[in-house]
Every structure is written in C-alpha cells, then in structure tokens.
Coordinates of C-alpha atoms in Angstrom, one line a residue:
M1 CA 39.4 283.1 71.7
V2 CA 37.7 285.9 73.6
G3 CA 34.1 287.0 73.0
Q4 CA 35.1 290.0 70.9
I5 CA 36.5 287.9 68.1
E6 CA 34.1 286.9 65.3
L7 CA 35.1 284.3 62.7
V8 CA 32.5 285.4 60.2
S9 CA 34.2 287.9 57.9
F10 CA 34.2 289.2 54.3
A11 CA 35.9 288.5 51.1
Y12 CA 39.4 287.9 52.4
Q13 CA 38.3 284.5 53.7
R14 CA 37.6 283.3 50.2
T15 CA 41.2 282.2 49.7
W16 CA 42.1 281.8 53.4
N17 CA 42.6 278.2 54.7
T18 CA 40.2 278.2 57.6
D19 CA 41.1 274.7 58.7
I20 CA 43.6 276.2 61.1
L21 CA 40.6 277.4 63.2
N22 CA 39.0 273.9 63.3
G23 CA 38.4 273.0 66.9
A24 CA 38.9 276.5 68.2
L25 CA 37.1 277.5 71.5
S26 CA 35.7 280.9 72.2
F27 CA 33.4 282.7 74.6
T28 CA 30.4 284.2 72.9
I29 CA 27.8 286.5 74.3
R30 CA 24.6 284.6 74.9
S31 CA 21.9 285.4 72.3
S32 CA 18.4 284.4 71.5
E33 CA 16.4 284.1 68.3
L34 CA 14.4 287.3 67.7
P35 CA 11.1 286.9 65.9
G36 CA 11.1 288.2 62.4
F37 CA 14.9 288.7 62.2
E38 CA 15.6 286.1 59.5
P39 CA 12.8 287.4 57.1
F40 CA 14.2 290.9 57.6
V41 CA 17.7 289.8 56.6
E42 CA 16.4 287.9 53.6
N43 CA 14.7 291.0 52.3
I44 CA 17.8 293.2 52.5
N45 CA 18.7 294.5 49.0
P46 CA 20.8 297.5 47.9
S47 CA 17.8 298.6 45.8
N48 CA 15.6 299.3 48.8
T49 CA 18.4 300.6 51.0
K50 CA 20.0 303.2 48.7
E51 CA 20.9 305.5 51.6
D52 CA 22.9 302.7 53.3
G53 CA 26.3 302.7 51.7
F54 CA 27.5 300.0 54.1
I55 CA 25.0 297.5 52.5
R56 CA 26.3 298.4 49.0
D57 CA 29.9 297.6 50.1
V58 CA 28.9 294.3 51.7
W59 CA 27.0 293.4 48.6
E60 CA 29.8 294.0 46.2
H61 CA 32.5 292.3 48.3
S62 CA 30.3 289.3 49.1
F63 CA 29.0 288.6 45.6
M64 CA 32.0 290.0 43.8
C65 CA 29.9 292.2 41.5
S66 CA 29.3 295.9 40.8
L67 CA 26.2 297.9 41.5
P68 CA 25.2 300.8 39.3
N69 CA 26.9 304.2 39.8
T70 CA 30.2 302.5 41.0
I71 CA 33.6 302.6 39.5
V72 CA 34.3 299.4 37.8
D73 CA 37.9 298.1 37.7
E74 CA 38.6 294.4 37.9
V75 CA 34.9 293.4 37.9
Q76 CA 34.2 295.1 34.6
N77 CA 31.1 293.7 32.9
N78 CA 30.2 291.8 36.2
F79 CA 27.2 293.6 37.3
C80 CA 25.0 292.6 40.2
T81 CA 21.6 291.2 39.1
E82 CA 19.3 289.3 41.5
E83 CA 21.6 288.0 44.1
K84 CA 20.1 286.7 47.4
I85 CA 21.9 287.2 50.6
K86 CA 20.8 283.8 52.0
T87 CA 22.8 282.1 49.3
L88 CA 26.1 283.3 50.8
P89 CA 28.2 280.7 52.7
G90 CA 28.2 280.9 56.5
T91 CA 31.9 282.0 56.5
L92 CA 30.8 285.3 54.8
F93 CA 27.4 286.0 56.3
E94 CA 25.3 284.4 59.0
M95 CA 21.6 284.5 58.8
K96 CA 21.2 284.1 62.5
M97 CA 21.7 287.0 64.9
T98 CA 25.2 286.9 66.5
G99 CA 26.0 287.9 70.0
H100 CA 27.3 291.3 68.9
S101 CA 24.2 292.1 67.0
Y102 CA 22.1 290.9 69.9
S103 CA 24.0 293.3 72.3
I104 CA 23.4 296.2 69.9
Y105 CA 19.7 295.3 69.7
N106 CA 19.5 295.3 73.5
A107 CA 21.5 298.5 73.9
I108 CA 19.2 300.4 71.6
Y109 CA 16.2 299.3 73.5
A110 CA 17.9 300.0 76.8
V111 CA 18.5 303.6 75.7
A112 CA 15.0 303.9 74.4
Y113 CA 13.5 302.7 77.7
A114 CA 15.8 305.0 79.6
L115 CA 14.8 308.0 77.4
H116 CA 11.2 307.1 77.9
A117 CA 11.6 307.0 81.7
A118 CA 13.5 310.3 81.7
T119 CA 11.0 312.1 79.5
S120 CA 8.1 310.8 81.5
Y121 CA 9.8 312.1 84.7
R122 CA 10.2 315.6 83.1
L123 CA 6.7 315.7 81.9
K124 CA 5.4 314.6 85.2
H125 CA 7.1 317.5 87.0
R126 CA 6.4 320.0 84.2
I127 CA 9.9 321.1 83.7
M128 CA 10.0 323.7 81.0
M129 CA 12.8 323.7 78.4
D130 CA 13.0 327.5 78.2
R131 CA 13.5 327.9 81.9
R132 CA 16.6 325.7 81.8
G133 CA 17.9 327.1 78.6
P134 CA 21.2 325.5 77.4
K135 CA 21.5 323.4 80.6
S136 CA 18.4 321.4 79.9
H137 CA 20.2 319.2 77.5
I138 CA 23.0 318.4 80.1
L139 CA 20.3 317.6 82.7
L140 CA 18.6 315.2 80.3
L141 CA 21.9 313.3 79.8
Q142 CA 22.5 313.0 83.5
Q143 CA 19.0 311.7 84.0
L144 CA 19.5 309.3 81.1
H145 CA 22.6 307.8 82.8
Y146 CA 20.7 307.3 86.0
Y147 CA 17.8 305.5 84.2
L148 CA 20.2 303.4 82.3
K149 CA 21.6 302.0 85.5
I150 CA 18.2 301.0 86.8
V151 CA 16.6 299.9 83.5
S152 CA 15.1 296.4 83.4
F153 CA 12.8 295.0 80.7
N154 CA 12.1 291.9 78.6
N155 CA 13.0 292.1 75.0
S156 CA 11.0 290.5 72.1
A157 CA 12.8 287.2 72.6
G158 CA 11.6 287.1 76.2
D159 CA 15.1 287.6 77.8
Q160 CA 15.4 290.0 80.7
V161 CA 17.8 292.9 80.2
S162 CA 19.3 294.6 83.2
F163 CA 22.6 295.9 84.6
D164 CA 24.4 295.1 87.9
H165 CA 25.8 297.5 90.5
N166 CA 28.9 297.9 88.3
G167 CA 26.9 298.9 85.3
E168 CA 27.6 295.6 83.5
L169 CA 25.0 293.7 81.6
V170 CA 23.7 290.7 83.6
T171 CA 24.1 288.0 81.0
G172 CA 25.8 284.7 80.5
F173 CA 28.4 283.4 78.1
D174 CA 28.4 280.3 76.0
V175 CA 31.5 278.3 75.2
I176 CA 31.5 277.6 71.5
N177 CA 33.5 275.0 69.7
W178 CA 34.1 276.0 66.1
V179 CA 33.9 273.1 63.7
I180 CA 34.8 273.6 60.0
S181 CA 33.4 271.3 57.4
S182 CA 34.9 270.2 54.2
N183 CA 33.1 273.0 52.2
E184 CA 34.7 275.7 54.5
S185 CA 31.4 276.2 56.5
F186 CA 31.5 277.0 60.2
Y187 CA 29.4 275.1 62.7
R188 CA 28.9 276.5 66.2
V189 CA 28.8 273.7 68.8
K190 CA 27.9 274.7 72.3
V191 CA 30.1 272.8 74.7
G192 CA 29.7 274.8 77.9
W193 CA 28.4 278.0 79.5
L194 CA 29.0 280.5 82.2
N195 CA 25.9 281.4 84.2
P196 CA 25.5 285.0 85.4
G197 CA 25.5 286.0 89.0
T198 CA 27.9 287.1 91.7
V199 CA 31.4 285.7 91.8
S200 CA 30.5 283.1 94.4
E201 CA 27.4 282.1 92.5
Q202 CA 28.8 281.8 89.0
T203 CA 29.0 278.3 87.6
F204 CA 31.2 277.4 84.8
T205 CA 30.3 274.1 83.0
I206 CA 32.1 272.5 80.1
N207 CA 31.5 269.1 78.4
E208 CA 35.0 267.9 77.4
D209 CA 33.6 264.9 75.5
A210 CA 31.6 267.2 73.1
I211 CA 34.7 269.1 72.0
T212 CA 36.2 268.6 68.5
W213 CA 39.9 269.2 68.7
H214 CA 42.2 270.2 65.9
R215 CA 44.1 267.3 64.3
W216 CA 47.3 268.7 65.7
F217 CA 46.2 268.1 69.3
N218 CA 46.1 264.7 71.0
Q219 CA 43.1 265.7 73.2
T220 CA 45.2 265.7 76.4
Q221 CA 46.0 268.7 78.5
P222 CA 49.6 269.8 78.6
L223 CA 51.4 269.4 81.8
S224 CA 52.7 272.5 83.5
L225 CA 54.2 270.5 86.4
C226 CA 57.6 269.0 87.0
S227 CA 55.9 265.7 87.9
E228 CA 53.5 263.3 86.3
N229 CA 49.9 263.0 87.7
C230 CA 49.5 260.5 90.4
N231 CA 46.9 258.0 89.3
P232 CA 44.1 256.6 91.6
G233 CA 45.6 254.1 94.0
T234 CA 48.6 256.3 94.7
R235 CA 49.3 259.5 96.6
K236 CA 51.7 262.4 96.3
K237 CA 54.8 262.7 98.3
V238 CA 56.6 266.0 98.1
K239 CA 60.3 265.9 97.2
E240 CA 62.4 267.5 99.8
G241 CA 64.2 270.7 98.8
E242 CA 62.1 271.2 95.7
P243 CA 58.9 273.2 94.9
F244 CA 55.6 271.9 96.1
C245 CA 54.6 271.0 92.6
C246 CA 57.4 268.5 92.4
Y247 CA 56.5 265.2 94.0
I248 CA 56.7 261.4 93.5
C249 CA 53.8 259.0 93.4
I250 CA 53.8 256.2 96.0
P251 CA 51.2 253.5 96.4
C252 CA 48.6 253.8 99.1
S253 CA 49.4 251.9 102.3
E254 CA 47.6 248.6 102.9
G255 CA 43.9 248.9 103.5
K256 CA 43.6 252.4 102.1
I257 CA 42.5 253.8 98.7
S258 CA 42.5 257.0 96.6
E259 CA 39.9 257.4 93.9
E260 CA 41.1 260.6 92.3
Q261 CA 44.3 261.9 90.8
D262 CA 46.9 263.8 92.8
I263 CA 45.6 263.0 96.2
N264 CA 47.7 264.2 99.1
D265 CA 46.8 261.3 101.4
C266 CA 44.9 258.0 101.0
Y267 CA 41.9 257.1 103.2
N268 CA 40.2 254.1 104.6
C269 CA 37.1 252.5 103.1
E270 CA 33.9 252.9 105.0
A271 CA 32.6 250.2 107.3
G272 CA 31.5 247.1 105.4
K273 CA 33.9 247.6 102.4
Y274 CA 37.4 246.8 101.5
P275 CA 40.0 248.2 99.0
S276 CA 40.2 246.7 95.5
K277 CA 43.5 245.1 94.3
S278 CA 44.5 248.3 92.6
Q279 CA 43.4 250.4 95.7
D280 CA 41.4 252.8 93.6
F281 CA 37.9 252.0 94.8
C282 CA 36.1 250.1 97.6
I283 CA 34.3 246.8 97.2
P284 CA 31.4 245.7 99.5
K285 CA 32.3 242.9 101.8
T286 CA 30.5 239.5 101.6
V287 CA 28.7 238.1 104.6
T288 CA 29.9 234.8 105.9
Y289 CA 29.1 232.3 108.7
L290 CA 29.2 228.6 109.2
S291 CA 26.1 227.5 107.3
Y292 CA 24.4 224.3 106.2
E293 CA 24.9 225.3 102.6
E294 CA 28.6 224.7 102.4
Y295 CA 30.7 221.6 102.6
L296 CA 32.2 222.4 106.0
G297 CA 28.9 223.0 107.7
I298 CA 27.3 220.0 106.0
S299 CA 30.2 217.7 107.0
L300 CA 30.0 218.8 110.7
A301 CA 26.2 218.4 110.8
F302 CA 26.5 214.9 109.2
L303 CA 29.0 213.9 111.8
A304 CA 26.9 215.2 114.6
L305 CA 23.8 213.3 113.4
L306 CA 25.9 210.2 112.7
F307 CA 27.4 210.1 116.2
S308 CA 24.0 210.9 117.7
L309 CA 22.5 207.9 116.0
M310 CA 25.3 205.7 117.1
T311 CA 24.8 206.9 120.7
A312 CA 21.1 206.3 120.5
L313 CA 21.7 202.7 119.2
M314 CA 24.1 202.0 122.0
F315 CA 21.7 203.5 124.5
G316 CA 18.9 201.3 123.2
A317 CA 21.1 198.2 123.3
F318 CA 22.1 198.9 126.9
I319 CA 18.5 199.4 128.0
K320 CA 17.4 196.2 126.2
H321 CA 20.1 194.2 127.9
H322 CA 19.9 196.0 131.2
N323 CA 20.0 192.8 133.3
T324 CA 23.2 191.4 131.7
P325 CA 26.4 191.5 133.8
I326 CA 28.3 193.9 131.5
V327 CA 25.5 196.5 131.8
K328 CA 25.1 196.0 135.6
A329 CA 28.8 196.6 136.1
N330 CA 29.9 200.0 137.5
N331 CA 26.4 201.4 138.1
R332 CA 23.7 201.2 135.4
N333 CA 22.3 204.6 136.2
L334 CA 25.6 206.3 135.7
T335 CA 26.0 204.4 132.4
Y336 CA 22.6 205.6 131.2
S337 CA 23.3 209.2 132.4
L338 CA 26.6 209.2 130.6
L339 CA 25.1 207.9 127.3
F340 CA 22.3 210.5 127.5
S341 CA 24.7 213.3 128.2
L342 CA 26.9 212.2 125.3
L343 CA 23.8 212.2 123.0
L344 CA 23.1 215.8 124.1
C345 CA 26.8 216.7 123.5
F346 CA 26.6 215.5 119.9
L347 CA 23.3 217.4 119.3
S348 CA 24.6 220.6 120.9
A349 CA 27.2 220.8 118.1
L350 CA 24.2 221.6 115.7
L351 CA 23.7 224.9 117.6
F352 CA 27.0 226.1 116.3
I353 CA 26.0 225.7 112.6
G354 CA 23.7 228.2 110.9
C355 CA 23.2 232.0 111.0
P356 CA 23.7 233.2 114.5
Q357 CA 20.5 234.2 116.3
K358 CA 19.8 235.6 119.7
V359 CA 18.4 232.3 121.0
T360 CA 21.2 230.1 119.5
C361 CA 23.9 232.5 120.8
L362 CA 22.5 232.2 124.3
L363 CA 22.2 228.4 124.2
R364 CA 25.2 227.1 122.3
Q365 CA 28.0 227.7 124.9
I366 CA 25.7 227.3 127.9
T367 CA 24.4 223.9 126.6
F368 CA 27.8 222.8 125.6
G369 CA 29.3 223.6 129.1
I370 CA 26.5 222.0 131.1
V371 CA 26.1 218.7 129.2
F372 CA 29.9 218.2 129.0
S373 CA 30.2 218.8 132.8
V374 CA 27.4 216.2 133.4
A375 CA 29.2 213.7 131.1
L376 CA 32.6 214.3 132.9
S377 CA 30.9 214.1 136.3
C378 CA 29.4 210.7 135.4
V379 CA 32.9 209.5 134.2
L380 CA 34.4 210.8 137.5
A381 CA 31.7 209.1 139.5
K382 CA 32.2 205.8 137.7
T383 CA 36.0 206.0 138.3
I384 CA 35.7 206.9 142.0
T385 CA 33.2 204.2 142.5
V386 CA 35.7 201.6 141.0
V387 CA 38.5 202.8 143.3
L388 CA 36.3 202.9 146.5
A389 CA 34.8 199.5 145.6
F390 CA 38.2 197.9 145.4
M391 CA 39.4 199.6 148.7
A392 CA 36.1 198.5 150.4
T393 CA 36.9 194.8 149.8
K394 CA 39.7 194.9 152.3
P395 CA 38.9 193.4 155.7
G396 CA 37.7 195.9 158.3
S397 CA 37.4 198.8 155.7
R398 CA 34.9 201.5 156.6
L399 CA 34.5 202.6 153.0
R400 CA 31.8 200.1 152.3
R401 CA 29.3 202.6 153.7
L402 CA 30.3 205.1 151.0
V403 CA 30.1 202.8 148.0
G404 CA 26.6 203.0 146.5
R405 CA 24.2 205.1 144.4
R406 CA 24.2 208.0 146.9
L407 CA 27.9 208.7 146.4
A408 CA 27.7 208.5 142.6
N409 CA 24.6 210.7 142.5
S410 CA 26.2 213.2 144.9
I411 CA 29.3 213.5 142.7
V412 CA 27.3 214.0 139.5
I413 CA 25.0 216.6 141.0
S414 CA 27.6 218.6 142.9
C415 CA 30.0 218.8 140.0
S416 CA 27.3 219.7 137.5
L417 CA 25.9 222.4 139.9
I418 CA 29.2 224.2 139.9
Q419 CA 29.1 224.5 136.1
I420 CA 25.5 225.5 136.2
Y421 CA 26.4 228.3 138.6
I422 CA 29.2 229.5 136.4
C423 CA 26.9 229.6 133.3
A424 CA 24.1 231.4 135.3
M425 CA 26.6 234.1 136.3
W426 CA 27.6 234.3 132.7
L427 CA 24.0 234.8 131.5
I428 CA 23.3 237.4 134.2
N429 CA 26.4 239.6 133.9
S430 CA 27.4 239.4 130.2
P431 CA 25.4 237.0 128.0
P432 CA 26.5 236.1 124.5
F433 CA 24.8 238.0 121.6
P434 CA 24.8 238.0 117.8
N435 CA 27.4 240.2 116.3
A436 CA 28.7 241.3 112.8
D437 CA 32.5 241.3 112.9
I438 CA 33.8 243.7 110.1
H439 CA 37.4 243.9 111.3
S440 CA 38.8 240.4 111.6
L441 CA 38.7 239.6 107.9
S442 CA 39.6 242.2 105.3
K443 CA 37.1 241.1 102.6
K444 CA 34.3 239.5 104.6
I445 CA 31.7 240.4 107.3
V446 CA 31.6 237.5 109.8
L447 CA 28.2 236.9 111.5
E448 CA 29.1 235.4 114.8
C449 CA 28.1 235.0 118.4
N450 CA 30.0 237.4 120.6
E451 CA 30.8 235.5 123.8
G452 CA 30.0 238.6 125.9
S453 CA 32.6 237.8 128.6
V454 CA 35.8 236.1 127.5
L455 CA 36.6 235.4 131.1
M456 CA 33.4 233.5 131.7
F457 CA 33.9 231.5 128.4
Y458 CA 37.3 230.4 129.5
S459 CA 36.0 229.7 133.0
V460 CA 33.6 227.2 131.5
L461 CA 36.4 225.6 129.5
G462 CA 38.7 225.7 132.5
Y463 CA 36.2 223.9 134.7
L464 CA 35.7 221.2 132.1
G465 CA 39.5 220.8 131.9
F466 CA 39.6 220.5 135.7
L467 CA 37.0 217.7 135.6
A468 CA 38.8 215.9 132.7
I469 CA 42.1 216.0 134.6
A470 CA 40.5 214.7 137.7
C471 CA 38.9 211.8 135.8
F472 CA 42.2 211.1 134.1
S473 CA 44.1 211.1 137.4
V474 CA 41.7 208.8 139.2
A475 CA 41.4 206.5 136.3
F476 CA 45.1 206.3 135.8
F477 CA 45.5 205.4 139.5
A478 CA 42.9 202.6 139.2
R479 CA 43.9 201.3 135.8
K480 CA 45.7 198.2 137.2
L481 CA 43.2 197.2 139.8
P482 CA 42.5 193.4 139.6
D483 CA 38.8 193.6 138.8
S484 CA 37.0 192.0 135.9
F485 CA 34.5 194.8 135.7
N486 CA 37.1 197.5 135.9
E487 CA 36.5 200.3 133.4
A488 CA 39.5 202.4 134.5
K489 CA 41.7 201.5 131.5
F490 CA 39.1 202.6 129.1
I491 CA 38.3 205.7 131.0
T492 CA 42.0 206.6 131.2
F493 CA 42.4 206.3 127.4
S494 CA 39.1 208.2 126.8
M495 CA 40.3 211.1 129.1
F496 CA 43.6 211.1 127.4
V497 CA 41.8 211.6 124.1
F498 CA 39.5 214.2 125.6
C499 CA 42.4 216.3 127.1
S500 CA 44.5 216.0 123.9
V501 CA 41.6 217.4 121.9
W502 CA 40.9 220.4 124.1
L503 CA 44.6 221.2 124.6
A504 CA 44.9 221.4 120.9
F505 CA 41.7 223.4 120.7
V506 CA 43.0 226.5 122.6
P507 CA 45.8 227.5 120.2
T508 CA 43.9 226.4 117.1
Y509 CA 40.8 228.5 118.2
L510 CA 42.9 231.5 119.0
S511 CA 44.7 231.4 115.6
S512 CA 41.4 230.9 113.6
K513 CA 39.2 233.6 112.3
G514 CA 35.6 233.9 111.2
K515 CA 33.6 230.7 110.6
Y516 CA 36.7 228.6 111.0
S517 CA 37.0 229.3 114.7
V518 CA 33.4 228.1 115.1
A519 CA 34.2 225.0 113.0
V520 CA 37.2 224.3 115.3
E521 CA 35.0 224.4 118.4
T522 CA 32.3 222.3 116.8
F523 CA 34.9 219.7 115.7
S524 CA 36.4 219.6 119.1
I525 CA 33.0 218.9 120.7
L526 CA 32.4 216.1 118.2
S527 CA 35.8 214.5 118.5
S528 CA 36.1 214.6 122.3
S529 CA 32.5 213.2 122.7
A530 CA 33.3 210.5 120.1
G531 CA 36.5 209.6 122.0
M532 CA 34.5 209.1 125.2
L533 CA 31.8 207.1 123.4
G534 CA 34.3 204.9 121.6
C535 CA 36.7 204.2 124.4
I536 CA 34.2 203.6 127.1
F537 CA 31.1 202.0 125.4
L538 CA 32.2 200.5 122.1
P539 CA 34.0 197.5 123.7
K540 CA 30.8 196.8 125.8
F541 CA 28.6 197.3 122.8
Y542 CA 30.7 194.9 120.8
I543 CA 30.2 192.2 123.4
I544 CA 26.4 192.9 123.8
V545 CA 25.6 192.8 120.1
L546 CA 28.3 190.6 118.5
R547 CA 29.5 188.4 121.3
P548 CA 26.5 187.8 123.5
Q549 CA 28.0 184.5 124.7
M550 CA 30.6 186.4 126.6
N551 CA 28.1 188.4 128.5
H552 CA 28.1 186.1 131.5
R553 CA 29.5 186.6 134.9
E554 CA 31.8 183.5 134.8
L555 CA 33.3 184.5 131.4
L556 CA 33.8 188.1 132.3
R557 CA 35.8 187.1 135.4
R558 CA 38.3 185.3 133.2
I559 CA 39.0 188.4 131.0

C-alpha cells in the first residue's frame, strides 16, 4: 500500500474483518515523537472544544453515544458521560502521531517560518502597506512562496525540515508491516526504510526475515519468468529462438563455481582454493608434502636408516678383516670407497623427506647425483681392474703397467669430476628452490623442491645411466673369466638391478604427482643402493662373518 493509505479509521471497522490486511506492507511518512503530544490528545474532550464540530462527530461515532444538543435516533438514552479517548482500540484511534499528522505539523511551522521571514524582510526595507495598496497582498504571497522554498528549521522533535530543488520535502519513508492481533488491534512493525537524498544516493533496505506474511502466502516470491531460477552451482544458458528470460540451467564446468542464483557464467576459485562437490563455494586447499609424520615418510626413513646401519656394519667388518684374502681381492681401497659412497647414498634419501627448505632443495639432488656417480665409478674401476688383470696375465702383455691403484683412482676421480661439473653448472645457472605447487592437485597445495632446470636434472640422471650401462657392459664381458676372486658376476647382477630400477623410475616419476613423485625417487635411491650393496658385498660379508674358515687363499681358489 502507498503512503497515503491509513488503516486507522472510524466506526465502520467495528464489524469489518480486518484479518484480510494482516501482513500488509505500506510506505509511511517517517515521523518522530513530539514532546507533549500524547498528554494533549488524552485531554481532548468535547466539553472543552465546543467550537470544534469535528471532535463531536469523532466522539459520537467512536464511543457510539450522543452528546447534548444532538438529534438522537438509534442511540436514544445512550448519552456520552465520562469517556476517555485513550480507551479506544488502536483500530479506531491512535495515540501516537501518524505520518500525516506529522506532515501537517511540519507544514504549519514551515508556513510560519516563511511568513516570519517575509514579514521581517518587509519591515527591514520599510515597505508601507498603503503605498502598495491592493497589490501588497499579492506581493506578500509571492514572497511567501520564495521563503517556503528556502526554509530550513529543526522542529520540536529535533528533525530538520527543508525542501529540495523540486520543492519536495527532504524526508525518508519507512516500510511498515501491519500485523493484526486476535483482538483486532494493529501493530506497526518497521521492516525497512528508504533514506532521503538524490536518486543515486538513495538506499532502500528491507529485512525480509522480519516480515509477517498473510496465511494465504507461502512466503516465496512469485515467478514472472518462463524458467525456474538457476541455483548456485549452475549457470544460465539462453534458449535459442526464445526471449532472453527463457533459459535452461546447466551445471558449472569442472573446476568452476557459482555462488549466486541466475549467474550467466561460472568462474574459477581463487588461488589456494578448490570447488566444493556441489560447485557452489570454494574450499581452502590443504598443504601436503612427504613428511615424517605419515606412514609413507616414516617407512622410507626407516628403510634409509636400516640400510645405512647394514652398510656401516659391513664397512666395520671389512675394516676389521682387512688383511684377509676376500677383502684384499679387487682392491681394498675401492671396496672401502664403494661402501662409504653407498652409506652416503642411503643417508641422502633422508634429504627428500620433510618440509622443503632452501638448503635441502639445494643439497638433495646434488648430493644424490655426486655420491651415486662416485659409487658407480668405483664399481666401474673394480670391473675394469678385473678385466685388465686377466689380460695382463698373458705372456708378453704390456697391460701389466696399467694394472694398479693409479688406474683405479684415475677412473674414480675422472668419472666423478664430470658429474661434479654438471652439478656445478646446475647450481650456477638454475639452482633448485622451494616451491608451492597449487595446480598439480585439485584439492591440495604441494610443497616441493622445484628442480630449476629440468634439462640439468635429467642430465644428472643420464650421466648416472651412462655409468651404470658402462659398468654392466664391462662386467657382462668379464663374467666368465676364470678367476677365483672375480666379482664380475656379482657386479653384473647388481648393475642389472640398478638399471631396472632407474628405467622403471622415469615413467613412474613422470606419472606421479605431489609427494608421491618424491617418494618414487626416494624409493628408487634406496632400492638401487640396496641392490648394489646386496649383490656385491653380501656374499663376502657372509663368508667373513659366518664362514670365516673359507676366508683363505687356498679355499677361495677352489670356489
């Protein structure tokens, strides 16, 4: 209902079913409580307002009685006595000032202020009434209109009264929800408002939850469209050949969301979040990495420490029995170097577990590449030494000069220096660094070490593969040499295990994501190192510890 409609009325509402207006909404002129208004209304009585015929009519219709000096018809013998106006129900008379009365109050004061301003102006300029004659009254009306437009004052309630450039009162409107109680009384519930100002500054606010609806309504807005609303998680798609308001609702594409109804297009979540299952809101991603607090990280760390301990035990056993034939065979220094490098290989796997830091990211791949190249260089040196030692036993062979520690040391140092050079170029040009990968996994942020240069990473792996193939080829060639101290068979099998592990590593690593790719590399390091340790040193360790009676030169020649 518009602001001009007022529900409070007279006697006709006594028999009218007002329930039909329960839940009605209307704009009302914003009003304030004026001091002294309610006592003034309470003191109204026809006896002290004899000249006001309107009050007499209101009194007789409201209380259904007759005042003296009135024609009595149907209310014969029902004379008004000591009725009080505050006893009337709210549907017939309101004790508080309504918006209409508030406007009349302000209008009277606005005219009074304008008249005062106009009169003051006339007195100030000493305009004599008799000089203007009949035109003086017209001039006063023109001046009154001018002063009405610019009038501005605060009324007794403290509200400012002024007019805009269109001559309209600068005021707001309240949105009132009319609630009717069981005794036919009205309750005004303020559920919204419209603030004054220019069109661009006006703000309309309404609290839908505070509204009491009529029982006929289901509290839902009626649809004026040819399509249902598209819920969050879907978007609108216009039907071809039909009006723009006719559309179908289709789910958002994978990875996108819509949080409101009737969205034209879905959108991606911000970085670090992913869509919910219903695609109507975003969920923060969880941070993940290969840590010591989960079973996978604990298992790999346990294997690394277990193999490190086994390597240290074998190393100690070989040093303790360094003068025995089985330890002297095939160069003791190469054996010690290989065992120590394998120990570092197992320990380097621990660098891949835990939250990636700047130092660990720089060390993990570099350490892995260098210690593995040293281990493979030692294996290659041992194998070449076996081949050259057999060939040097032939009469007149000049290879006897080459067989010795210098050749073995030269092979280990030269092969290791090449890998060190590759790693140095890697660190100088594009070193690894910690990184948060938010794209690989849809629901997780992966903390990882970015390799910096993929080319250098695969160059390190490629060089290790070259050394492994070289070791395997030489050992395979020397596997049937008739020498009791020949390790070629064990080296051949160990290199076969090593190459198999790293050939399987490449496709598995490329197909893995997040912490599982790190776990694949860590497992490959452990398994390939364990293969070399078991194939090359476990048979010797078995003889040294469990069969010491076989650790003699004569017995070894019979094997």
